XYZ file of N, CA and C in Angstrom:
201
model
N 31.521 -55.880 23.813
C 30.923 -57.057 23.207
C 29.919 -56.616 22.144
N 30.026 -57.189 20.963
C 29.092 -56.868 19.887
C 27.830 -57.707 20.069
N 26.735 -57.040 20.407
C 25.485 -57.752 20.675
C 24.840 -58.303 19.412
N 25.267 -57.836 18.243
C 24.650 -58.287 16.999
C 25.131 -59.663 16.565
N 26.275 -60.102 17.058
C 26.832 -61.379 16.629
C 26.565 -62.516 17.600
N 25.715 -62.295 18.564
C 25.433 -63.326 19.552
C 24.495 -64.373 18.984
N 24.693 -65.609 19.423
C 23.783 -66.684 19.024
C 23.662 -67.673 20.170
N 22.552 -68.402 20.184
C 22.341 -69.424 21.187
C 23.262 -70.606 20.890
N 23.782 -71.198 21.946
C 24.527 -72.441 21.786
C 23.515 -73.587 21.808
N 23.982 -74.782 21.561
C 23.113 -75.957 21.654
C 22.560 -76.073 23.076
N 23.417 -75.818 24.066
C 22.973 -75.851 25.457
C 21.899 -74.795 25.699
N 22.050 -73.614 25.100
C 21.054 -72.555 25.244
C 19.709 -72.960 24.678
N 19.722 -73.571 23.514
C 18.471 -74.038 22.906
C 17.834 -75.138 23.747
N 18.667 -76.038 24.228
C 18.196 -77.136 25.076
C 17.635 -76.598 26.398
N 18.281 -75.591 26.957
C 17.818 -74.989 28.210
C 16.430 -74.382 28.048
N 16.164 -73.810 26.891
C 14.840 -73.240 26.642
C 13.789 -74.335 26.452
N 14.164 -75.385 25.731
C 13.201 -76.462 25.456
C 12.875 -77.285 26.699
N 13.913 -77.649 27.448
C 13.720 -78.597 28.548
C 13.852 -77.980 29.936
N 14.148 -76.679 29.982
C 14.320 -75.970 31.258
C 15.336 -76.674 32.161
N 16.465 -77.063 31.560
C 17.502 -77.763 32.322
C 18.420 -76.810 33.075
N 18.348 -75.531 32.778
C 19.130 -74.511 33.473
C 18.150 -73.524 34.085
N 18.358 -73.217 35.351
C 17.457 -72.276 36.017
C 17.797 -70.847 35.592
N 16.829 -70.185 34.984
C 16.988 -68.810 34.520
C 15.889 -67.950 35.132
N 16.233 -66.683 35.417
C 15.161 -65.786 35.846
C 14.408 -65.325 34.596
N 13.317 -64.632 34.776
C 12.460 -64.281 33.637
C 13.177 -63.373 32.631
N 14.005 -62.455 33.120
C 14.728 -61.556 32.200
C 15.764 -62.336 31.385
N 16.466 -63.254 32.021
C 17.457 -64.062 31.306
C 16.769 -64.927 30.254
N 15.666 -65.543 30.623
C 14.937 -66.420 29.693
C 14.416 -65.615 28.495
N 13.847 -64.457 28.769
C 13.320 -63.609 27.688
C 14.439 -63.205 26.729
N 15.576 -62.812 27.289
C 16.706 -62.420 26.456
C 17.218 -63.600 25.654
N 17.332 -64.751 26.285
C 17.800 -65.940 25.575
C 16.851 -66.315 24.442
N 15.561 -66.152 24.665
C 14.582 -66.414 23.600
C 14.795 -65.474 22.409
N 15.126 -64.220 22.683
C 15.288 -63.223 21.624
C 16.584 -63.365 20.831
N 17.663 -63.740 21.509
C 18.978 -63.794 20.848
C 18.926 -64.766 19.669
N 19.422 -64.292 18.541
C 19.455 -65.102 17.332
C 18.217 -64.987 16.464
N 17.255 -64.161 16.880
C 16.036 -63.995 16.083
C 16.129 -62.739 15.215
N 15.288 -62.671 14.225
C 15.228 -61.499 13.357
C 14.806 -60.266 14.168
N 13.886 -60.465 15.107
C 13.435 -59.353 15.963
C 14.609 -58.754 16.726
N 15.467 -59.585 17.267
C 16.619 -59.105 18.027
C 17.595 -58.383 17.103
N 17.811 -58.935 15.924
C 18.767 -58.352 14.979
C 18.337 -56.960 14.513
N 17.041 -56.739 14.378
C 16.548 -55.461 13.865
C 16.126 -54.490 14.960
N 16.292 -54.887 16.206
C 15.881 -54.063 17.337
C 16.726 -52.788 17.427
N 16.084 -51.706 17.812
C 16.757 -50.432 18.037
C 17.878 -50.645 19.066
N 19.087 -50.138 18.804
C 20.210 -50.335 19.731
C 19.947 -49.845 21.160
N 19.190 -48.775 21.306
C 18.877 -48.275 22.643
C 17.993 -49.272 23.403
N 16.994 -49.790 22.722
C 16.108 -50.789 23.328
C 16.913 -52.051 23.645
N 17.748 -52.449 22.706
C 18.563 -53.649 22.896
C 19.469 -53.513 24.119
N 20.042 -52.340 24.306
C 20.932 -52.146 25.454
C 20.163 -52.177 26.776
N 18.878 -51.848 26.743
C 18.057 -51.896 27.963
C 17.652 -53.323 28.321
N 17.325 -54.141 27.328
C 16.907 -55.511 27.631
C 18.082 -56.474 27.697
N 19.240 -56.038 27.201
C 20.424 -56.899 27.199
C 21.610 -56.171 27.824
N 21.525 -55.873 29.132
C 22.658 -55.197 29.766
C 23.891 -56.107 29.755
N 25.080 -55.511 29.720
C 26.314 -56.300 29.637
C 26.428 -57.385 30.709
N 25.988 -57.086 31.927
C 26.117 -58.091 32.986
C 25.244 -59.317 32.732
N 24.073 -59.116 32.118
C 23.212 -60.255 31.808
C 23.795 -61.071 30.653
N 24.349 -60.382 29.668
C 25.004 -61.096 28.568
C 26.184 -61.908 29.089
N 26.942 -61.335 30.017
C 28.068 -62.055 30.618
C 27.601 -63.285 31.380
N 26.455 -63.168 32.063
C 25.899 -64.321 32.780
C 25.567 -65.449 31.809
N 24.888 -65.097 30.712
C 24.503 -66.121 29.735
C 25.731 -66.715 29.058
N 26.731 -65.879 28.779
C 27.982 -66.380 28.217
C 28.669 -67.326 29.201
N 28.720 -66.923 30.454
C 29.355 -67.728 31.491
C 28.695 -69.083 31.685
N 27.392 -69.133 31.476
C 26.652 -70.400 31.601
C 26.765 -71.255 30.335
N 27.365 -70.684 29.287
C 27.503 -71.424 28.033
C 26.242 -71.462 27.201
N 25.310 -70.538 27.450
C 24.033 -70.538 26.743
C 24.065 -69.740 25.455
N 25.013 -68.809 25.341
C 25.189 -68.020 24.131
C 26.672 -67.972 23.800
N 26.958 -67.636 22.551
C 28.349 -67.447 22.134
C 28.417 -66.222 21.220
N 29.603 -65.657 21.151
C 29.804 -64.463 20.327
C 30.224 -64.852 18.920
């Protein structure tokens, strides 16, 4: 999965604003970062530590992000 092309879905943005989806702190932090300039320019090693594949799959599965 290419982590650089990820973006929040409308549901993802809504989940952050209204807390309509229960997320743990790591999921919420990652969802906040995805789609930002900070995330896009982040060192790939750091990005792989804060965005492990299983967490990205969880957010994808919930419909909060898309590739």
